[in-house]
Amino acid sequence: MAIASSENAMRSGRFARTLIYLLLLLFALFYLLPLFVMLVNSLKPLSEITGGNMMALPDVWTIQPWLSAWSTAQIGVDPTGLKPYFLNSIAMALPAVLLSTFFGALNGYVLTKWQFRGHNIVFGLLLFSCFIPFQIVLIPMAQSLGVLGLAGSTTGLILVHFVYGIGFTTLYFRNYYAAFPTELVRAAQIDGAGFFRIFWRILLPSSGPIIAVSFIWQFTNIWNDFLFGASFADADSQPMTVALNNLVSSSTGVKEYNVHFAGAIMAALPTLVVYVVAGRYFVRGLMAGSVKG
Amino acid sequence: MADTSSPDMRTRLQNWLPKLVLAPSFALVLFFVYGFILFTIYLSFSDSRLLPSYGLVGWENYSKLFRLSHWETAITNLAVFATLYIVICSVIGLLLAILLDQKIRGEGVLRPIYLYPMALSFIVTGTAWKWMLDPGIGIENTMHLWGWESFAFDWIKNRDYAIYTVVLAAVWQSSGFTMAMFLAGLRGIDNEILKAAQMDGASNWQLYRRIIIPQLRPAFLSAFVILSHLAIKSYDLVIALTGGGPGRATELPATFMYSYTFSRNQMGIGASSAVIMLMTVAAIMVPYLYAELKEKK
C-alpha cells in the first residue's frame, strides 16, 4: 500500500496545491478546536470564562479547576470529585478487557484451526452479537444482574462488558489466525503437541499485534461506555462517563465551566493516551470493526 | 479434521477439547444476547409497566407506540439525524481522503488529528460541544466579542434546529474514521490503470469521477453500514449534548426506549421500541455480515 501511494500519478498546479493545504489545515482546526477550548478554559478562573472569550488564553493561569474536578467537585450527593469514579472505571475496564481478549483468542484459535461442523454458524451468531443495539438487552440484563446479586456493582459491569465484548475479540482473533499457517499447527500435532500446547507455544507468541488491537478496542469501548454504566451502576460503582455527565448536567447554582472542562479532559485522557501511543493499532481495530479482515 | 480412527481416551478428549473451549463463550452469548432478545420480544407483547409482567396483550404495545407523538418525533429525528450524519461523514471523509492522497507533506501529522475524536467518549464530545454551542459562552459569544455583533448561533436552544447540533457533534466525532476507510480504499487502487488513463489525456477530475470513486464501492458500503448502525444506537451523545431537549426536540429512539422503560414505567412500550430498533439494525447488518462471511470462504 505504501509503495503504491508513493507512485501516485496525480499532478496538480501550484494554485491547486495551495488550496489543498488550506482545506486540510481548516479541517485540522475544526477537529482540534473543541480540545483547545476545553484545555484553555480548564486553566482559567471562572470569571474569565463567563465574562470573556473562550478562544483566549488565560490571563491568570490556574490549575484549581483540575484539583477541584479531581477531588472536591460535587457529584451526585457528595463532594468527592471524579477520583473515585476514575478508579471505578479502571477497576471495571481492566478485568473486562483481559477476560474478553483471552476468550477471544481461544475462540479465534478454535474457529480457525479446529473447525467443526457448523463453525460458521457459531461465528455468525457471535459476530451479529457485536452489532445489536444494546437497548434490546437492557431490561433482561437488569433483571439478571439482580438475580445474580450483582446489581449496582463493578463486578456486574465487568460481566456485562465481558459478555458483549466476546463477539468483537473473537472476530479479531479469528481473522488474524485465519492467516496463520495451518501447516505449522499440523506439524506440531504430528510431533505430539496437544490443543493447549499449540496455543501457548505457537499461536500466542506470534499474536502480539492482534492482542494490542483487541486490548485497545476493548479498553476504548469499555472506558467510553455510558449506557451500561448509567443503567446498571449505583453511586459506588459508577464509571467516569456517568460521573462526568452528572457533574456537567446536574450542577445547581453557578455552573463551573472550568471544572467541567477539566473533568471532560480527565475522562478523555486514558483513551487519548492509548490513541497517541498506539494509534496504529487503534485504527486497525476500527477498521476491523467494519468487518474487513 | 481431527477425526482420526484411534479411539483411545486421549484422542477422544482432544477431539472434544476445542468445542469445550468454545462452549462457555457460546453459551454466554446465546443466553445474554439471543435469550435476552427473546425475552425483550416477549415483554414487548406483555402488560409490563414498572416491572416485567407476563400477561400477554398482543400487539397493543406496538399500536400504542406508533400512535405516540413522542415516538413519531424520535423516528423523524432519527431519519433526519441518520441521513445527514451518514451523508456528511461520507462527503467529508471522501474529501479528506482524496486531499490527503495528493502526496501531502505532513500527512503523518494531519491524519491523527482528524481521527482522534473517535477515541473519545460521546459523553466527552457532548460536553465539549455543549459549551461551544452555548450562546452565552460559546461560539456566538466569541463572535460578538470579536466584533461581529449580529452573529447568531443558538441552534442548541432552538426546537427546530437542535437536532442539527447533534449532527454537528456526531460528524466531528466520526468523519475522521470514514476518512481512514476511504484512504485505505484509495491506497488499494492499482496505479497502472490511472497512469494509462492519464496517458490518454484524462484530467484529475475525470480520473476521480470515472475510475477512482467507482472503485471505492466497498468502502462506501462499509461506511454506510457502520455509520447507520452507530446512528441507530446513538444515545450518549444526545444525553450529554442536549438531554433530549429542548422539550423533546432531540429525542431519538434510543433515548425514547430508556425513558419509557426506566422513568415512565411503560416497560412494555419501551421493549417494543427496542424491538423496532433491533429490527432496523438487523435489516442492515444481517445481509452485510452474510455477504462478508460468504466472500471469505
XYZ file of C-alpha atoms in Angstrom:
590
model
C 0.000 0.000 0.000
C 2.762 2.413 0.932
C 4.625 1.660 -2.252
C 1.525 2.232 -4.333
C 0.925 5.628 -2.747
C 4.397 6.929 -3.453
C 3.693 6.156 -7.087
C 0.518 8.228 -7.040
C 0.055 9.552 -10.519
C -1.761 12.767 -9.638
C -0.355 16.046 -10.875
C -1.553 19.391 -9.705
C -0.550 23.007 -10.141
C 0.689 25.415 -7.524
C -2.714 27.043 -7.018
C -4.397 23.680 -6.542
C -1.785 22.615 -4.027
C -2.197 25.784 -2.001
C -5.923 25.196 -1.945
C -5.424 21.591 -0.847
C -3.177 22.572 2.043
C -5.556 25.330 3.047
C -8.509 22.953 3.180
C -6.546 20.330 5.094
C -5.469 22.954 7.591
C -9.001 24.285 8.060
C -10.249 20.783 8.799
C -7.392 20.238 11.233
C -8.505 23.384 13.065
C -12.098 22.129 13.127
C -11.031 18.853 14.733
C -8.677 20.499 17.204
C -10.973 23.348 18.233
C -13.019 21.561 20.937
C -9.906 20.112 22.542
C -8.241 23.508 22.503
C -11.301 25.181 24.005
C -11.531 22.600 26.776
C -7.843 22.770 27.592
C -7.587 26.563 27.603
C -10.727 27.058 29.649
C -9.830 24.387 32.172
C -6.883 26.560 33.153
C -8.835 29.805 33.696
C -10.631 31.145 36.739
C -14.401 31.003 36.264
C -14.803 34.769 35.976
C -12.635 34.800 32.840
C -14.930 32.285 31.146
C -18.307 33.816 31.884
C -17.197 37.318 31.018
C -14.583 36.525 28.437
C -13.620 34.880 25.199
C -13.492 31.097 25.095
C -10.748 31.247 22.483
C -8.448 33.470 24.520
C -5.563 32.175 26.556
C -5.967 32.652 30.317
C -4.900 35.973 31.835
C -4.380 34.168 35.082
C -3.272 30.567 34.748
C -4.640 28.251 37.415
C -4.807 24.510 37.988
C -7.509 24.994 40.609
C -10.267 23.674 38.276
C -8.297 20.462 37.783
C -7.795 19.980 41.521
C -11.438 20.687 42.101
C -12.630 18.311 39.367
C -10.368 15.587 40.673
C -11.075 15.714 44.376
C -13.713 18.167 45.578
C -16.375 18.746 42.920
C -19.940 17.903 43.818
C -21.024 14.728 42.013
C -24.422 13.394 42.915
C -24.780 13.981 46.622
C -21.152 14.010 47.720
C -18.322 16.457 47.042
C -15.894 13.664 46.161
C -14.564 14.872 42.833
C -14.083 12.496 39.925
C -11.298 10.486 41.518
C -13.359 7.576 42.891
C -15.183 7.243 39.564
C -11.931 7.264 37.658
C -10.806 4.371 39.830
C -14.160 2.639 39.261
C -13.614 2.847 35.533
C -10.164 1.322 35.851
C -11.422 -1.439 38.130
C -14.143 -2.163 35.597
C -12.205 -1.859 32.348
C -9.041 -3.820 33.098
C -10.602 -7.165 34.107
C -13.229 -6.926 31.356
C -10.556 -6.215 28.740
C -8.350 -9.085 29.906
C -11.205 -11.584 30.071
C -12.708 -10.739 26.710
C -9.309 -10.699 24.995
C -8.332 -14.061 26.454
C -11.585 -15.730 25.442
C -11.493 -14.037 22.053
C -8.044 -15.531 21.445
C -9.200 -19.039 22.395
C -12.339 -18.728 20.269
C -10.426 -17.438 17.277
C -7.994 -20.331 17.623
C -10.777 -22.927 17.706
C -12.741 -21.342 14.884
C -9.771 -21.348 12.511
C -7.563 -24.279 13.481
C -10.059 -26.751 14.943
C -13.026 -26.215 12.715
C -16.038 -28.426 13.242
C -19.352 -28.777 11.507
C -21.341 -25.607 11.981
C -18.342 -23.476 12.964
C -19.516 -20.768 10.612
C -22.941 -20.608 12.226
C -21.332 -20.252 15.643
C -19.128 -17.488 14.330
C -22.026 -15.767 12.607
C -24.017 -15.734 15.837
C -21.057 -14.356 17.805
C -20.460 -11.743 15.122
C -24.024 -10.484 14.989
C -23.901 -10.028 18.761
C -21.419 -7.162 18.185
C -23.969 -5.123 16.335
C -27.156 -5.403 18.348
C -28.450 -2.133 19.749
C -27.931 -2.640 23.458
C -31.411 -1.332 24.223
C -32.667 -4.810 23.337
C -30.825 -6.387 26.304
C -31.200 -3.649 28.922
C -34.325 -4.941 30.653
C -33.383 -8.633 30.945
C -29.832 -7.652 31.906
C -31.084 -5.504 34.765
C -33.210 -8.451 35.896
C -30.369 -10.967 35.607
C -27.892 -8.814 37.481
C -30.477 -8.560 40.240
C -30.937 -12.333 40.363
C -27.163 -12.873 40.372
C -26.773 -10.367 43.205
C -24.550 -8.207 41.004
C -26.858 -5.239 40.538
C -25.105 -1.915 41.082
C -21.667 -3.481 41.398
C -18.432 -3.201 39.480
C -18.400 -6.984 39.120
C -21.745 -6.757 37.361
C -20.382 -4.208 34.901
C -17.327 -6.380 34.272
C -19.629 -9.261 33.404
C -21.684 -7.085 31.053
C -18.669 -5.704 29.209
C -17.027 -9.104 29.042
C -20.094 -10.755 27.531
C -20.778 -8.064 24.949
C -17.080 -7.841 24.071
C -16.659 -11.509 23.160
C -18.054 -11.023 19.666
C -15.529 -8.365 18.684
C -12.491 -10.054 20.217
C -13.446 -13.339 18.562
C -13.770 -11.533 15.233
C -10.283 -10.025 15.564
C -8.514 -13.225 16.550
C -10.402 -15.327 14.035
C -9.394 -13.082 11.157
C -5.831 -12.924 12.416
C -5.429 -16.653 12.954
C -7.065 -17.418 9.604
C -3.881 -16.090 8.007
C -1.651 -18.122 10.338
C -0.169 -21.162 8.519
C -2.207 -24.208 9.449
C 0.701 -26.467 8.395
C 2.599 -25.306 11.470
C -0.279 -26.429 13.654
C -0.474 -29.775 11.836
C 3.266 -30.314 12.163
C 3.142 -29.630 15.887
C 0.232 -32.041 16.186
C 2.212 -34.781 14.488
C 5.029 -34.102 16.927
C 2.549 -34.851 19.669
C 1.661 -31.343 20.840
C -1.865 -31.045 22.199
C -4.523 -28.381 21.856
C -3.313 -26.039 24.589
C 0.374 -26.616 23.967
C -0.047 -25.482 20.377
C -1.981 -22.433 21.532
C 0.518 -21.330 24.186
C 3.693 -22.211 22.329
C 2.892 -21.478 18.703
C -0.150 -19.228 18.239
C 0.091 -16.914 21.209
C 3.762 -15.898 20.857
C 3.016 -14.538 17.391
C -0.202 -12.772 18.365
C 1.328 -9.521 19.639
C -0.269 -7.143 17.121
C -3.758 -8.572 17.375
C -3.604 -8.681 21.164
C -2.762 -4.976 21.009
C -5.728 -4.320 18.717
C -8.080 -6.245 20.964
C -6.783 -4.505 24.097
C -7.112 -1.041 22.634
C -10.508 -1.599 21.078
C -11.941 -3.157 24.212
C -10.395 -0.618 26.522
C -11.667 2.295 24.458
C -15.160 0.867 24.177
C -15.462 -0.050 27.829
C -13.903 3.138 29.149
C -16.165 5.228 26.914
C -19.355 3.296 27.641
C -22.167 5.291 29.136
C -25.347 3.277 28.601
C -24.408 0.257 30.724
C -22.832 2.409 33.406
C -25.906 4.607 33.628
C -28.249 1.603 33.651
C -26.544 -0.867 35.955
C -24.189 1.015 38.296
C -25.085 2.533 41.628
C -23.479 5.540 43.281
C -20.466 3.495 44.424
C -19.709 1.792 41.130
C -20.474 4.462 38.552
C -17.856 4.797 35.860
C -16.177 8.038 34.853
C -18.528 8.815 31.942
C -21.599 8.705 34.145
C -19.939 10.812 36.833
C -18.850 13.383 34.265
C -22.360 13.624 32.915
C -23.698 14.088 36.447
C -21.125 16.761 37.130
C -21.937 18.665 33.963
C -25.692 18.364 33.793
C -26.909 18.259 37.377
C -24.935 21.042 38.969
C -27.182 23.517 40.678
C -26.328 27.140 41.177
C -23.267 28.533 39.428
C -22.054 26.416 36.536
C -18.331 25.915 36.988
C -17.428 25.598 33.355
C -13.715 25.423 34.030
C -14.212 22.455 36.367
C -16.422 20.753 33.770
C -13.773 21.212 31.102
C -11.074 19.801 33.369
C -13.319 16.825 34.163
C -14.035 16.194 30.499
C -10.335 16.091 29.710
C -9.771 13.691 32.607
C -12.430 11.390 31.224
C -10.827 11.580 27.794
C -7.219 11.253 28.883
C -6.793 7.467 29.176
C -8.175 6.731 25.714
C -6.297 9.710 24.238
C -3.045 8.400 25.691
C -3.756 4.972 24.240
C -4.524 6.579 20.897
C -1.331 8.633 20.862
C 0.851 5.736 21.972
C -0.735 3.035 19.835
C -2.770 4.880 17.215
C -1.755 2.437 14.509
C -3.451 -0.431 16.326
C -6.413 1.730 17.222
C -7.088 2.426 13.558
C -6.674 -1.239 12.711
C -9.252 -2.046 15.383
C -11.689 0.490 13.978
C -11.264 -0.902 10.503
C -11.695 -4.486 11.672
C -14.859 -3.308 13.377
C -16.188 -2.719 9.901
C -15.522 -6.419 9.256
C -12.743 -6.096 6.773
C -10.144 -8.608 7.703
C -10.464 -32.743 10.603
C -9.405 -34.148 13.945
C -11.473 -37.209 13.081
C -8.901 -39.969 13.447
C -9.985 -43.546 13.955
C -7.878 -44.263 17.028
C -10.455 -44.440 19.785
C -8.350 -44.106 22.958
C -9.376 -41.665 25.674
C -6.731 -39.082 24.973
C -7.609 -38.678 21.341
C -11.286 -38.513 22.114
C -10.613 -35.796 24.649
C -8.516 -33.927 22.097
C -11.440 -34.110 19.695
C -13.814 -32.634 22.209
C -11.464 -30.091 23.678
C -11.882 -27.357 21.036
C -15.648 -27.449 21.375
C -15.379 -27.436 25.164
C -13.156 -24.368 24.996
C -15.592 -22.543 22.749
C -18.627 -23.629 24.738
C -18.525 -21.084 27.591
C -18.357 -18.095 25.242
C -21.020 -19.520 23.019
C -23.283 -20.301 25.964
C -22.823 -16.786 27.378
C -23.672 -15.187 24.061
C -26.643 -17.499 23.479
C -28.027 -16.589 26.870
C -27.087 -12.910 27.203
C -27.718 -11.960 23.600
C -30.198 -14.288 21.968
C -32.001 -15.318 25.135
C -32.313 -11.681 26.146
C -33.562 -10.693 22.714
C -36.328 -13.314 23.007
C -37.139 -12.094 26.493
C -37.424 -8.489 25.361
C -39.583 -9.555 22.413
C -41.830 -11.395 24.864
C -42.020 -8.311 27.098
C -42.999 -6.224 24.090
C -46.185 -8.316 23.900
C -46.824 -8.158 27.650
C -48.514 -5.752 30.029
C -45.204 -4.880 31.785
C -45.081 -1.457 33.331
C -42.749 -0.725 36.259
C -41.524 -4.342 36.358
C -41.667 -7.202 33.885
C -45.044 -8.863 33.936
C -46.129 -11.802 31.867
C -49.740 -11.189 30.875
C -49.885 -11.105 27.097
C -51.627 -8.211 25.403
C -50.901 -8.978 21.758
C -49.869 -6.083 19.552
C -51.217 -3.456 21.910
C -47.800 -2.015 22.836
C -46.851 -1.672 19.203
C -50.074 0.038 18.217
C -49.749 2.364 21.215
C -46.140 3.025 20.330
C -46.948 4.099 16.810
C -49.718 6.359 17.992
C -47.398 8.232 20.364
C -46.384 11.625 19.032
C -43.280 11.240 21.161
C -42.219 8.161 19.188
C -43.017 9.891 15.935
C -40.664 12.702 16.964
C -37.969 10.162 17.792
C -38.345 8.392 14.432
C -38.403 11.630 12.458
C -35.345 12.853 14.333
C -33.548 9.597 13.656
C -34.328 9.876 9.949
C -33.012 13.448 9.833
C -30.019 12.696 12.028
C -29.020 9.435 10.331
C -29.347 10.816 6.811
C -27.315 13.945 7.484
C -24.789 12.103 9.639
C -24.122 9.425 7.035
C -24.081 11.795 4.062
C -21.921 14.496 5.675
C -19.469 11.999 7.204
C -19.089 10.308 3.828
C -18.599 13.563 1.940
C -16.062 14.957 4.414
C -14.368 11.576 4.746
C -14.033 11.180 0.993
C -12.884 14.766 0.521
C -10.218 14.489 3.218
C -9.046 11.124 1.939
C -8.683 12.456 -1.613
C -6.867 15.570 -0.406
C -4.541 13.549 1.807
C -3.801 11.218 -1.085
C -2.076 14.007 -3.080
C 1.384 13.314 -1.678
C 0.872 15.736 1.160
C 3.733 16.783 3.335
C 2.785 16.324 6.963
C 0.227 13.608 6.321
C 1.569 11.828 9.381
C 0.592 14.834 11.499
C -2.768 15.593 9.898
C -4.223 12.085 9.830
C -4.077 11.530 13.602
C -5.621 14.974 14.152
C -8.628 14.037 12.003
C -9.029 10.708 13.713
C -8.518 11.387 17.406
C -12.147 12.377 18.194
C -13.068 8.759 17.521
C -11.078 7.766 20.613
C -13.226 9.976 22.840
C -16.388 9.054 24.653
C -19.582 10.553 23.246
C -20.087 11.983 26.720
C -16.866 13.976 26.379
C -17.758 15.028 22.832
C -21.191 16.086 24.014
C -19.773 18.052 26.940
C -17.248 19.839 24.753
C -19.756 20.825 22.063
C -22.449 21.708 24.551
C -20.387 24.658 25.774
C -19.084 25.589 22.350
C -22.669 25.807 21.123
C -23.959 27.602 24.206
C -24.773 31.139 23.028
C -23.756 32.606 26.402
C -20.113 31.488 26.440
C -19.513 29.654 23.173
C -19.078 30.469 19.509
C -21.847 33.082 19.432
C -20.374 34.962 22.358
C -16.880 34.733 20.896
C -18.055 36.224 17.606
C -19.720 39.069 19.485
C -16.513 39.757 21.380
C -14.612 39.752 18.123
C -16.914 42.496 16.916
C -19.482 40.588 14.829
C -22.411 41.817 16.903
C -25.205 40.434 14.734
C -23.831 36.886 14.654
C -26.428 34.420 15.947
C -25.867 30.715 16.540
C -28.261 29.469 19.173
C -29.400 26.255 17.477
C -28.882 24.203 20.614
C -31.628 26.204 22.341
C -33.925 26.177 19.336
C -36.510 23.413 18.957
C -36.321 23.469 15.181
C -32.563 23.366 14.906
C -31.299 21.479 17.985
C -31.152 18.165 16.125
C -28.626 19.699 13.721
C -26.263 20.403 16.601
C -26.343 16.686 17.371
C -25.394 16.061 13.736
C -22.547 18.575 14.028
C -21.023 16.943 17.110
C -21.507 13.428 15.730
C -19.878 14.364 12.426
C -16.974 15.892 14.331
C -16.557 12.596 16.155
C -16.774 10.118 13.270
C -15.824 11.793 9.989
C -12.151 11.052 10.620
C -12.971 7.378 10.737
C -14.726 7.498 7.357
C -11.652 9.325 6.088
C -9.476 6.417 7.231
C -11.712 3.905 5.466
C -11.682 5.831 2.202
C -7.950 6.413 2.446
C -7.370 2.686 2.821
C -9.582 2.170 -0.230
C -7.690 4.781 -2.258
C -4.330 3.286 -1.362
C -5.532 -0.084 -2.534
C -6.290 1.092 -6.070
C -3.955 -0.088 -8.817
C -1.938 2.846 -10.133
C -1.290 1.276 -13.521
C -4.868 1.898 -14.593
C -4.611 5.517 -13.503
C -1.389 6.052 -15.394
C -2.864 4.532 -18.512
C -5.894 6.796 -18.262
C -3.618 9.784 -17.757
C -1.680 8.939 -20.897
C -4.988 9.035 -22.719
C -5.382 12.581 -21.523
C -7.839 12.162 -18.666
C -7.866 15.063 -16.184
C -7.614 14.510 -12.442
C -11.303 15.301 -12.117
C -12.233 12.683 -14.732
C -9.865 10.228 -13.108
C -11.653 10.522 -9.791
C -15.155 10.626 -11.187
C -14.841 7.819 -13.695
C -12.254 5.450 -12.242
C -11.329 6.036 -8.614
C -14.609 6.803 -6.858
C -16.475 3.920 -8.535
C -13.761 1.602 -7.240
C -14.398 2.743 -3.674
C -17.760 0.978 -3.624
C -16.757 -1.453 -0.839
C -15.545 1.438 1.317
C -18.821 3.281 0.756
C -20.766 0.188 1.727
C -18.753 -0.384 4.918
C -19.046 3.277 5.848
C -22.792 3.202 5.310
C -23.245 0.066 7.397
C -21.071 1.239 10.291
C -22.448 4.782 10.369
C -26.086 3.740 10.152
C -25.544 1.250 12.939
C -23.910 3.965 15.057
C -26.746 6.371 14.292
C -29.468 3.955 15.354
C -27.636 3.239 18.614
C -26.925 6.911 19.391
C -27.757 7.584 22.989
C -24.801 9.015 24.901
C -24.251 11.975 22.627
C -27.831 13.199 22.887
C -27.815 12.766 26.660
C -24.621 14.766 27.075
C -25.311 17.389 24.439
C -28.974 18.273 24.815
C -30.507 15.751 27.220
C -33.146 15.140 24.525
C -34.270 18.752 24.646
C -35.143 21.496 24.320
C -38.531 19.969 25.050
C -38.329 16.716 23.122
C -36.654 18.244 20.109
C -33.669 15.893 20.041
C -35.323 12.698 21.230
C -34.095 9.600 19.379
C -35.387 6.006 19.605
C -32.536 5.110 21.986
C -33.435 7.882 24.442
C -37.141 7.151 23.985
C -36.587 3.499 24.896
C -34.656 4.423 28.010
C -37.103 6.963 29.332
C -40.223 4.881 28.658
C -38.683 1.802 30.242
C -36.919 3.230 33.256
C -38.506 6.554 34.129
C -42.051 6.440 32.792
C -42.803 2.865 33.876
C -44.028 1.812 30.452
C -41.748 -1.192 30.087
C -43.971 -2.899 27.500
C -43.786 0.091 25.202
C -40.076 0.512 25.915
C -39.492 -3.122 24.971
C -41.434 -2.771 21.737
C -39.382 0.278 20.786
C -36.203 -1.730 21.462
C -37.509 -4.486 19.182
C -38.094 -1.972 16.400
C -34.528 -0.716 16.866
C -33.151 -4.243 16.671
C -35.153 -4.962 13.518
C -33.791 -1.834 11.867
C -30.194 -2.707 12.715
C -30.703 -6.336 11.677
C -32.173 -5.305 8.325
C -28.859 -3.570 7.579
C -26.345 -5.802 9.360
C -27.558 -9.305 8.551
C -27.292 -9.106 4.746
C -23.958 -7.306 5.104
C -22.446 -9.835 7.501
C -23.832 -12.700 5.436
C -22.156 -11.380 2.308
C -18.874 -10.714 4.138
C -18.757 -14.201 5.605
C -19.591 -15.885 2.339
C -16.897 -13.973 0.500
C -14.250 -15.033 2.933
C -14.574 -18.755 2.264
